[in-house]
Amino acid sequence: MSGQKELKKQDGACPYAKKCGGCTYQGKTYEEQLKIKQKYVSGLLGKFGKVAPILGAECPEHYRNKVHGVFGRDKKGNVFTGIYEENSHRIVPVEDCLIEDERATAILKTLCIMAKQFKLQIYDEDRETGLLRHALIRVGRTTGEIMVVLVLSSPIMPSKNNFTKELCRRHPEITTIVLNVNEKRTSMVLGSRNVVLYGKGYIEDMLCGLRFRISPNSFYQINSEQTERLYRTAIDFAGLTGKERVIDAYCGIGTIGASAAGRAAEVLGVELNKDAVKDAVTNAKINQLKNIRFWNEDAGKYMVRMAENHEHADVVFMDPPRSGSTPEFINSVHTLKPKKVVYVSCDPATLQRDLELFVKKGWKVHKIQPVDMFPYTGHVEVVTCLQRVNS
Ligand code: SAH
């Protein structure tokens, strides 16, 4: 968690915790974890208003619907998957992870066996040789659909068809397999090119009673169960009556906007990632939502244009990445004068920075609700509701 300097890594149950760096709270009970997060959020945001008690997860383990493994090879020639050691490019082998979906973990193990069996070369980052780089697995927690994305350094995969057949035979629960081409020397997992090897090339999942299509490159919240609580809180804060014009900024595949559409007159979504916007448009169709439209654009630029054109908006949902929003975006929201801004944040430190700017412009933070989307890790999500003081 950026800015969360006071939190120290704990020794504990997971053998990989120290090297992996993912789970800050190994060895702490879940109750203790929630207390620490509550204190952290209160410390940062308490000056803006009362921080409500954090919404903890019912099942704090094996919640991750997206699992990523980097391929490596040990001295004996065995293939393993793991994660990059914190601040390095060394791969720490991880066989069983406490927070990952167990179906995905099992598939990762099979991929290692099959990589050896099919003699697939493992990518070497330093030498830039080899083929197999990463595997990304996504599980639709409600639908049970499973997508396996094999990230390769080239589109040419030897024995592609036999590999696909064998993987499906071993894991009939897999609904789609995609080959993603990442030829670059980069820390980004996915390249931009996808070749469908099996199935539809995407999975679908349900959130808040709606169906969503998720493509390999689109953002999708990694804890589906807690996401529903997060969205319900956000929509509740917005206090929609059915008459409002709503903006869903940083909308991803349109999940917040779609969940709000039934209670609003119109929803406008804006998102930078082209694939996510395509999914968002499809999602509106799948759910027969006729009052929602999407723009593939930088949210800041979109907001500036809305303000310059004297457009009108009643509620702005904003859910930026960890880096937070921008003064450009916030200044334009201020000009637009919506009745409410509902800010969903995955980093309380950047949220604090952005709230300062809102407050300086005459806004008041009315509600602050932390939600534990990422048990065992140092991350915490917060929903806040802002209103203009004199309007
Ligand atoms: N609201 C969505 C996505 C939140 S994640 C959900 O709940 O699933 C943040 C999203 O912001 C990502 O989809 C990312 O692609 C998008 N994003 C990042 N920078 C952006 C920018 N400058 N303008 C618009 N969208 C941006």
GROMACS .gro file of C-alpha atoms and ligand atoms in nm:
model
  417
    1MET     CA    1   0.000   0.000   0.000
    2SER     CA    2   0.166   0.324  -0.099
    3GLY     CA    3   0.198   0.568   0.187
    4GLN     CA    4   0.138   0.294   0.441
    5LYS     CA    5   0.484   0.309   0.587
    6GLU     CA    6   0.385   0.216   0.939
    7LEU     CA    7   0.274  -0.130   0.832
    8LYS     CA    8   0.537  -0.395   0.876
    9LYS     CA    9   0.543  -0.734   0.707
   10GLN     CA   10   0.449  -1.020   0.941
   11ASP     CA   11   0.595  -1.366   0.959
   12GLY     CA   12   0.329  -1.630   0.947
   13ALA     CA   13   0.134  -1.907   0.785
   14CYS     CA   14   0.241  -1.868   0.423
   15PRO     CA   15   0.592  -1.995   0.337
   16TYR     CA   16   0.625  -1.743   0.053
   17ALA     CA   17   0.508  -1.436   0.241
   18LYS     CA   18   0.849  -1.289   0.315
   19LYS     CA   19   0.985  -1.306  -0.037
   20CYS     CA   20   0.662  -1.255  -0.224
   21GLY     CA   21   0.571  -0.933  -0.049
   22GLY     CA   22   0.206  -0.966  -0.153
   23CYS     CA   23   0.050  -1.047   0.182
   24THR     CA   24   0.150  -0.786   0.437
   25TYR     CA   25  -0.065  -0.940   0.709
   26GLN     CA   26   0.039  -1.303   0.721
   27GLY     CA   27   0.021  -1.423   1.080
   28LYS     CA   28  -0.239  -1.165   1.182
   29THR     CA   29  -0.594  -1.272   1.252
   30TYR     CA   30  -0.849  -1.127   1.014
   31GLU     CA   31  -0.993  -0.915   1.294
   32GLU     CA   32  -0.650  -0.767   1.363
   33GLN     CA   33  -0.605  -0.691   0.995
   34LEU     CA   34  -0.935  -0.504   0.984
   35LYS     CA   35  -0.839  -0.302   1.291
   36ILE     CA   36  -0.509  -0.198   1.133
   37LYS     CA   37  -0.681  -0.096   0.811
   38GLN     CA   38  -0.946   0.100   1.000
   39LYS     CA   39  -0.674   0.287   1.189
   40TYR     CA   40  -0.481   0.355   0.872
   41VAL     CA   41  -0.782   0.496   0.686
   42SER     CA   42  -0.890   0.700   0.991
   43GLY     CA   43  -0.539   0.841   1.020
   44LEU     CA   44  -0.542   0.960   0.662
   45LEU     CA   45  -0.904   1.059   0.613
   46GLY     CA   46  -1.037   1.123   0.965
   47LYS     CA   47  -0.984   1.499   0.925
   48PHE     CA   48  -1.250   1.503   0.651
   49GLY     CA   49  -1.519   1.336   0.865
   50LYS     CA   50  -1.617   1.023   1.051
   51VAL     CA   51  -1.479   0.703   0.902
   52ALA     CA   52  -1.742   0.424   0.913
   53PRO     CA   53  -1.638   0.078   1.036
   54ILE     CA   54  -1.468  -0.115   0.758
   55LEU     CA   55  -1.677  -0.373   0.572
   56GLY     CA   56  -1.479  -0.695   0.614
   57ALA     CA   57  -1.497  -0.999   0.390
   58GLU     CA   58  -1.696  -1.307   0.486
   59CYS     CA   59  -1.434  -1.530   0.324
   60PRO     CA   60  -1.096  -1.359   0.351
   61GLU     CA   61  -0.908  -1.644   0.179
   62HIS     CA   62  -0.889  -1.767  -0.183
   63TYR     CA   63  -1.083  -1.465  -0.303
   64ARG     CA   64  -0.864  -1.357  -0.594
   65ASN     CA   65  -1.052  -1.423  -0.917
   66LYS     CA   66  -0.746  -1.326  -1.120
   67VAL     CA   67  -0.427  -1.524  -1.076
   68HIS     CA   68  -0.099  -1.449  -1.243
   69GLY     CA   69   0.208  -1.674  -1.258
   70VAL     CA   70   0.548  -1.603  -1.412
   71PHE     CA   71   0.712  -1.912  -1.559
   72GLY     CA   72   1.057  -2.016  -1.440
   73ARG     CA   73   1.277  -2.325  -1.456
   74ASP     CA   74   1.479  -2.465  -1.165
   75LYS     CA   75   1.824  -2.624  -1.177
   76LYS     CA   76   1.674  -2.970  -1.232
   77GLY     CA   77   1.487  -2.845  -1.537
   78ASN     CA   78   1.147  -2.847  -1.368
   79VAL     CA   79   0.906  -2.573  -1.468
   80PHE     CA   80   0.743  -2.368  -1.194
   81THR     CA   81   0.529  -2.058  -1.170
   82GLY     CA   82   0.575  -1.784  -0.921
   83ILE     CA   83   0.585  -1.414  -0.877
   84TYR     CA   84   0.859  -1.159  -0.903
   85GLU     CA   85   1.030  -1.099  -0.571
   86GLU     CA   86   0.944  -0.753  -0.443
   87ASN     CA   87   1.154  -0.486  -0.621
   88SER     CA   88   1.338  -0.743  -0.831
   89HIS     CA   89   1.306  -0.965  -1.135
   90ARG     CA   90   1.391  -1.286  -0.950
   91ILE     CA   91   1.101  -1.533  -0.960
   92VAL     CA   92   0.984  -1.673  -0.627
   93PRO     CA   93   0.816  -2.010  -0.685
   94VAL     CA   94   0.463  -2.018  -0.540
   95GLU     CA   95   0.276  -2.346  -0.534
   96ASP     CA   96  -0.019  -2.267  -0.315
   97CYS     CA   97  -0.137  -1.919  -0.242
   98LEU     CA   98  -0.367  -1.838   0.045
   99ILE     CA   99  -0.560  -1.569  -0.140
  100GLU     CA  100  -0.586  -1.708  -0.493
  101ASP     CA  101  -0.888  -1.897  -0.630
  102GLU     CA  102  -0.799  -2.264  -0.586
  103ARG     CA  103  -0.924  -2.362  -0.932
  104ALA     CA  104  -0.673  -2.121  -1.084
  105THR     CA  105  -0.390  -2.250  -0.865
  106ALA     CA  106  -0.461  -2.607  -0.982
  107ILE     CA  107  -0.451  -2.498  -1.348
  108LEU     CA  108  -0.118  -2.321  -1.294
  109LYS     CA  109   0.027  -2.646  -1.158
  110THR     CA  110  -0.094  -2.839  -1.464
  111LEU     CA  111   0.053  -2.575  -1.696
  112CYS     CA  112   0.395  -2.634  -1.539
  113ILE     CA  113   0.373  -3.010  -1.594
  114MET     CA  114   0.252  -2.961  -1.950
  115ALA     CA  115   0.518  -2.702  -2.033
  116LYS     CA  116   0.781  -2.965  -1.955
  117GLN     CA  117   0.589  -3.241  -2.132
  118PHE     CA  118   0.550  -3.030  -2.448
  119LYS     CA  119   0.909  -2.903  -2.422
  120LEU     CA  120   0.805  -2.540  -2.432
  121GLN     CA  121   1.098  -2.309  -2.372
  122ILE     CA  122   1.066  -2.084  -2.073
  123TYR     CA  123   1.128  -1.717  -2.141
  124ASP     CA  124   1.449  -1.576  -1.996
  125GLU     CA  125   1.411  -1.209  -1.926
  126ASP     CA  126   1.781  -1.123  -1.915
  127ARG     CA  127   1.873  -1.306  -2.234
  128GLU     CA  128   1.540  -1.239  -2.404
  129THR     CA  129   1.520  -1.601  -2.517
  130GLY     CA  130   1.244  -1.863  -2.485
  131LEU     CA  131   0.872  -1.858  -2.540
  132LEU     CA  132   0.651  -1.908  -2.235
  133ARG     CA  133   0.638  -1.595  -2.018
  134HIS     CA  134   0.327  -1.582  -1.799
  135ALA     CA  135  -0.007  -1.742  -1.737
  136LEU     CA  136  -0.308  -1.537  -1.637
  137ILE     CA  137  -0.619  -1.712  -1.515
  138ARG     CA  138  -0.953  -1.547  -1.454
  139VAL     CA  139  -1.245  -1.714  -1.283
  140GLY     CA  140  -1.604  -1.593  -1.306
  141ARG     CA  141  -1.695  -1.655  -0.944
  142THR     CA  142  -2.070  -1.661  -1.012
  143THR     CA  143  -2.077  -1.823  -1.354
  144GLY     CA  144  -1.785  -2.063  -1.300
  145GLU     CA  145  -1.642  -1.968  -1.641
  146ILE     CA  146  -1.261  -1.984  -1.651
  147MET     CA  147  -1.021  -1.812  -1.891
  148VAL     CA  148  -0.657  -1.916  -1.931
  149VAL     CA  149  -0.430  -1.663  -2.101
  150LEU     CA  150  -0.089  -1.793  -2.206
  151VAL     CA  151   0.152  -1.505  -2.254
  152LEU     CA  152   0.415  -1.592  -2.512
  153SER     CA  153   0.704  -1.398  -2.660
  154SER     CA  154   0.595  -1.501  -3.011
  155PRO     CA  155   0.265  -1.586  -3.181
  156ILE     CA  156   0.415  -1.916  -3.298
  157MET     CA  157   0.351  -2.187  -3.043
  158PRO     CA  158   0.467  -2.541  -3.126
  159SER     CA  159   0.199  -2.813  -3.080
  160LYS     CA  160  -0.058  -2.542  -3.012
  161ASN     CA  161  -0.360  -2.760  -3.090
  162ASN     CA  162  -0.244  -3.061  -2.893
  163PHE     CA  163  -0.151  -2.840  -2.598
  164THR     CA  164  -0.498  -2.683  -2.600
  165LYS     CA  165  -0.670  -3.022  -2.625
  166GLU     CA  166  -0.466  -3.169  -2.342
  167LEU     CA  167  -0.524  -2.869  -2.115
  168CYS     CA  168  -0.901  -2.891  -2.174
  169ARG     CA  169  -0.894  -3.265  -2.112
  170ARG     CA  170  -0.720  -3.215  -1.778
  171HIS     CA  171  -0.938  -2.919  -1.680
  172PRO     CA  172  -1.282  -2.942  -1.839
  173GLU     CA  173  -1.384  -2.645  -1.623
  174ILE     CA  174  -1.181  -2.415  -1.852
  175THR     CA  175  -1.416  -2.232  -2.087
  176THR     CA  176  -1.166  -2.037  -2.296
  177ILE     CA  177  -0.793  -2.030  -2.374
  178VAL     CA  178  -0.621  -1.728  -2.526
  179LEU     CA  179  -0.267  -1.685  -2.655
  180ASN     CA  180  -0.142  -1.336  -2.577
  181VAL     CA  181   0.166  -1.211  -2.760
  182ASN     CA  182   0.407  -1.001  -2.560
  183GLU     CA  183   0.729  -0.954  -2.755
  184LYS     CA  184   0.855  -0.657  -2.555
  185ARG     CA  185   1.105  -0.631  -2.274
  186THR     CA  186   0.857  -0.493  -2.026
  187SER     CA  187   0.719  -0.538  -1.677
  188MET     CA  188   0.367  -0.534  -1.824
  189VAL     CA  189   0.227  -0.887  -1.820
  190LEU     CA  190   0.007  -0.870  -2.128
  191GLY     CA  191   0.087  -0.760  -2.480
  192SER     CA  192  -0.187  -0.608  -2.694
  193ARG     CA  193  -0.242  -0.901  -2.936
  194ASN     CA  194  -0.470  -1.192  -2.846
  195VAL     CA  195  -0.529  -1.511  -3.044
  196VAL     CA  196  -0.817  -1.728  -2.928
  197LEU     CA  197  -0.713  -2.094  -2.903
  198TYR     CA  198  -1.033  -2.229  -2.753
  199GLY     CA  199  -1.379  -2.099  -2.663
  200LYS     CA  200  -1.508  -1.742  -2.682
  201GLY     CA  201  -1.191  -1.552  -2.592
  202TYR     CA  202  -1.353  -1.393  -2.286
  203ILE     CA  203  -1.547  -1.497  -1.978
  204GLU     CA  204  -1.865  -1.361  -1.830
  205ASP     CA  205  -1.943  -1.304  -1.465
  206MET     CA  206  -2.235  -1.167  -1.265
  207LEU     CA  207  -2.219  -0.866  -1.034
  208CYS     CA  208  -2.516  -0.698  -0.865
  209GLY     CA  209  -2.754  -0.915  -1.072
  210LEU     CA  210  -2.601  -0.806  -1.407
  211ARG     CA  211  -2.390  -1.002  -1.653
  212PHE     CA  212  -2.048  -0.872  -1.756
  213ARG     CA  213  -1.810  -0.974  -2.032
  214ILE     CA  214  -1.442  -0.966  -1.934
  215SER     CA  215  -1.170  -0.973  -2.202
  216PRO     CA  216  -0.806  -1.064  -2.126
  217ASN     CA  217  -0.685  -0.702  -2.120
  218SER     CA  218  -0.980  -0.541  -1.940
  219PHE     CA  219  -0.974  -0.438  -1.576
  220TYR     CA  220  -1.208  -0.634  -1.351
  221GLN     CA  221  -1.218  -0.607  -0.972
  222ILE     CA  222  -1.031  -0.906  -0.829
  223ASN     CA  223  -1.258  -0.975  -0.529
  224SER     CA  224  -1.605  -1.028  -0.675
  225GLU     CA  225  -1.786  -1.083  -0.343
  226GLN     CA  226  -1.657  -0.759  -0.189
  227THR     CA  227  -1.704  -0.570  -0.516
  228GLU     CA  228  -2.079  -0.616  -0.485
  229ARG     CA  229  -2.068  -0.455  -0.140
  230LEU     CA  230  -1.846  -0.178  -0.272
  231TYR     CA  231  -2.079  -0.097  -0.560
  232ARG     CA  232  -2.390  -0.117  -0.342
  233THR     CA  233  -2.230   0.132  -0.102
  234ALA     CA  234  -2.133   0.365  -0.388
  235ILE     CA  235  -2.481   0.354  -0.544
  236ASP     CA  236  -2.644   0.399  -0.205
  237PHE     CA  237  -2.426   0.709  -0.142
  238ALA     CA  238  -2.538   0.853  -0.476
  239GLY     CA  239  -2.902   0.847  -0.357
  240LEU     CA  240  -3.038   0.801  -0.709
  241THR     CA  241  -3.409   0.856  -0.776
  242GLY     CA  242  -3.431   0.761  -1.144
  243LYS     CA  243  -3.409   1.118  -1.273
  244GLU     CA  244  -3.035   1.176  -1.263
  245ARG     CA  245  -2.774   1.216  -1.532
  246VAL     CA  246  -2.479   1.018  -1.405
  247ILE     CA  247  -2.113   1.006  -1.509
  248ASP     CA  248  -1.913   0.688  -1.447
  249ALA     CA  249  -1.552   0.806  -1.481
  250TYR     CA  250  -1.267   0.553  -1.505
  251CYS     CA  251  -1.545   0.305  -1.575
  252GLY     CA  252  -1.350  -0.006  -1.686
  253ILE     CA  253  -1.599  -0.249  -1.839
  254GLY     CA  254  -1.884  -0.028  -1.715
  255THR     CA  255  -1.974  -0.218  -1.401
  256ILE     CA  256  -2.056   0.076  -1.169
  257GLY     CA  257  -2.248   0.267  -1.436
  258ALA     CA  258  -2.442  -0.043  -1.541
  259SER     CA  259  -2.528  -0.120  -1.177
  260ALA     CA  260  -2.656   0.239  -1.138
  261ALA     CA  261  -2.837   0.258  -1.474
  262GLY     CA  262  -3.161   0.108  -1.345
  263ARG     CA  263  -3.192   0.395  -1.098
  264ALA     CA  264  -3.081   0.682  -1.323
  265ALA     CA  265  -3.215   0.863  -1.630
  266GLU     CA  266  -2.888   0.843  -1.818
  267VAL     CA  267  -2.533   0.716  -1.759
  268LEU     CA  268  -2.221   0.834  -1.941
  269GLY     CA  269  -1.911   0.620  -1.897
  270VAL     CA  270  -1.553   0.719  -1.979
  271GLU     CA  271  -1.250   0.491  -1.987
  272LEU     CA  272  -0.901   0.501  -2.140
  273ASN     CA  273  -0.860   0.129  -2.221
  274LYS     CA  274  -1.006   0.051  -2.563
  275ASP     CA  275  -1.076  -0.318  -2.489
  276ALA     CA  276  -1.254  -0.230  -2.167
  277VAL     CA  277  -1.478   0.016  -2.353
  278LYS     CA  278  -1.565  -0.251  -2.610
  279ASP     CA  279  -1.661  -0.481  -2.323
  280ALA     CA  280  -1.860  -0.198  -2.162
  281VAL     CA  281  -2.064  -0.142  -2.480
  282THR     CA  282  -2.132  -0.517  -2.506
  283ASN     CA  283  -2.224  -0.532  -2.140
  284ALA     CA  284  -2.485  -0.260  -2.182
  285LYS     CA  285  -2.637  -0.464  -2.466
  286ILE     CA  286  -2.627  -0.797  -2.279
  287ASN     CA  287  -2.813  -0.635  -1.990
  288GLN     CA  288  -3.050  -0.443  -2.218
  289LEU     CA  289  -2.950  -0.111  -2.072
  290LYS     CA  290  -3.051   0.153  -2.322
  291ASN     CA  291  -2.967   0.460  -2.114
  292ILE     CA  292  -2.589   0.413  -2.096
  293ARG     CA  293  -2.316   0.530  -2.340
  294PHE     CA  294  -1.939   0.504  -2.329
  295TRP     CA  295  -1.643   0.715  -2.441
  296ASN     CA  296  -1.294   0.582  -2.499
  297GLU     CA  297  -1.093   0.877  -2.371
  298ASP     CA  298  -0.882   1.017  -2.090
  299ALA     CA  299  -1.128   1.095  -1.809
  300GLY     CA  300  -0.965   1.433  -1.739
  301LYS     CA  301  -0.996   1.549  -2.100
  302TYR     CA  302  -1.353   1.424  -2.118
  303MET     CA  303  -1.445   1.619  -1.805
  304VAL     CA  304  -1.281   1.937  -1.933
  305ARG     CA  305  -1.489   1.914  -2.251
  306MET     CA  306  -1.807   1.847  -2.054
  307ALA     CA  307  -1.738   2.157  -1.845
  308GLU     CA  308  -1.649   2.374  -2.148
  309ASN     CA  309  -1.967   2.267  -2.327
  310HIS     CA  310  -2.171   2.359  -2.016
  311GLU     CA  311  -2.300   2.004  -1.997
  312HIS     CA  312  -2.502   1.895  -1.700
  313ALA     CA  313  -2.446   1.606  -1.457
  314ASP     CA  314  -2.621   1.523  -1.128
  315VAL     CA  315  -2.387   1.256  -0.995
  316VAL     CA  316  -2.025   1.177  -1.077
  317PHE     CA  317  -1.887   0.837  -0.985
  318MET     CA  318  -1.510   0.833  -1.009
  319ASP     CA  319  -1.295   0.522  -0.963
  320PRO     CA  320  -0.943   0.611  -1.076
  321PRO     CA  321  -0.639   0.381  -1.065
  322ARG     CA  322  -0.404   0.386  -0.765
  323SER     CA  323  -0.235   0.703  -0.885
  324GLY     CA  324  -0.564   0.883  -0.820
  325SER     CA  325  -0.731   1.155  -1.027
  326THR     CA  326  -0.595   1.483  -1.162
  327PRO     CA  327  -0.648   1.852  -1.083
  328GLU     CA  328  -0.777   1.885  -1.442
  329PHE     CA  329  -1.051   1.630  -1.367
  330ILE     CA  330  -1.139   1.770  -1.025
  331ASN     CA  331  -1.149   2.133  -1.144
  332SER     CA  332  -1.386   2.035  -1.425
  333VAL     CA  333  -1.610   1.838  -1.190
  334HIS     CA  334  -1.627   2.151  -0.977
  335THR     CA  335  -1.736   2.356  -1.279
  336LEU     CA  336  -1.999   2.094  -1.372
  337LYS     CA  337  -2.158   2.131  -1.026
  338PRO     CA  338  -2.305   1.783  -0.980
  339LYS     CA  339  -2.513   1.737  -0.665
  340LYS     CA  340  -2.288   1.454  -0.553
  341VAL     CA  341  -1.950   1.305  -0.626
  342VAL     CA  342  -1.896   0.944  -0.522
  343TYR     CA  343  -1.523   0.874  -0.518
  344VAL     CA  344  -1.421   0.505  -0.510
  345SER     CA  345  -1.052   0.474  -0.434
  346CYS     CA  346  -0.805   0.185  -0.413
  347ASP     CA  347  -0.539   0.401  -0.247
  348PRO     CA  348  -0.634   0.613   0.055
  349ALA     CA  349  -0.313   0.818   0.017
  350THR     CA  350  -0.400   0.951  -0.330
  351LEU     CA  351  -0.761   0.981  -0.218
  352GLN     CA  352  -0.649   1.208   0.065
  353ARG     CA  353  -0.457   1.424  -0.183
  354ASP     CA  354  -0.758   1.451  -0.416
  355LEU     CA  355  -1.005   1.517  -0.134
  356GLU     CA  356  -0.786   1.810  -0.019
  357LEU     CA  357  -0.838   1.967  -0.360
  358PHE     CA  358  -1.214   1.915  -0.349
  359VAL     CA  359  -1.230   2.061   0.001
  360LYS     CA  360  -1.026   2.365  -0.104
  361LYS     CA  361  -1.282   2.428  -0.376
  362GLY     CA  362  -1.567   2.425  -0.124
  363TRP     CA  363  -1.677   2.063  -0.115
  364LYS     CA  364  -1.754   1.864   0.198
  365VAL     CA  365  -1.689   1.493   0.250
  366HIS     CA  366  -2.012   1.347   0.388
  367LYS     CA  367  -1.944   0.977   0.408
  368ILE     CA  368  -1.630   0.766   0.428
  369GLN     CA  369  -1.668   0.389   0.400
  370PRO     CA  370  -1.364   0.159   0.387
  371VAL     CA  371  -1.420  -0.182   0.225
  372ASP     CA  372  -1.171  -0.465   0.260
  373MET     CA  373  -1.135  -0.583  -0.098
  374PHE     CA  374  -0.791  -0.733  -0.044
  375PRO     CA  375  -0.763  -0.935   0.281
  376TYR     CA  376  -0.410  -1.029   0.393
  377THR     CA  377  -0.259  -0.757   0.176
  378GLY     CA  378  -0.188  -0.399   0.274
  379HIS     CA  379  -0.444  -0.260   0.030
  380VAL     CA  380  -0.779  -0.114   0.124
  381GLU     CA  381  -1.060   0.037  -0.082
  382VAL     CA  382  -1.256   0.343   0.033
  383VAL     CA  383  -1.583   0.494  -0.092
  384THR     CA  384  -1.647   0.858  -0.014
  385CYS     CA  385  -1.939   1.087  -0.087
  386LEU     CA  386  -1.883   1.458  -0.151
  387GLN     CA  387  -2.123   1.747  -0.181
  388ARG     CA  388  -2.072   2.117  -0.248
  389VAL     CA  389  -2.111   2.327   0.062
  390ASN     CA  390  -2.290   2.621  -0.103
  391SER     CA  391  -2.510   2.488  -0.376
  392SAH     N1  392  -1.473   0.131  -1.224
  392SAH     C1  393  -1.413   0.013  -1.281
  392SAH     C2  394  -1.264   0.027  -1.308
  392SAH     C3  395  -1.180   0.082  -1.198
  392SAH     S1  396  -1.005   0.062  -1.220
  392SAH     C4  397  -1.440  -0.108  -1.193
  392SAH     O1  398  -1.489  -0.096  -1.081
  392SAH     O2  399  -1.415  -0.220  -1.239
  392SAH     C5  400  -0.956   0.210  -1.292
  392SAH     C6  401  -0.985   0.218  -1.440
  392SAH     O3  402  -0.936   0.345  -1.484
  392SAH     C7  403  -0.914   0.115  -1.528
  392SAH     O4  404  -1.009   0.050  -1.609
  392SAH     C8  405  -0.817   0.197  -1.614
  392SAH     O5  406  -0.801   0.146  -1.744
  392SAH     C9  407  -0.886   0.331  -1.615
  392SAH     N2  408  -0.800   0.449  -1.640
  392SAH    C10  409  -0.674   0.470  -1.600
  392SAH     N3  410  -0.634   0.593  -1.632
  392SAH    C11  411  -0.739   0.654  -1.695
  392SAH    C12  412  -0.760   0.782  -1.750
  392SAH     N4  413  -0.664   0.875  -1.749
  392SAH     N5  414  -0.881   0.810  -1.803
  392SAH    C13  415  -0.980   0.717  -1.805
  392SAH     N6  416  -0.965   0.593  -1.754
  392SAH    C14  417  -0.847   0.561  -1.699
   0.00000   0.00000   0.00000
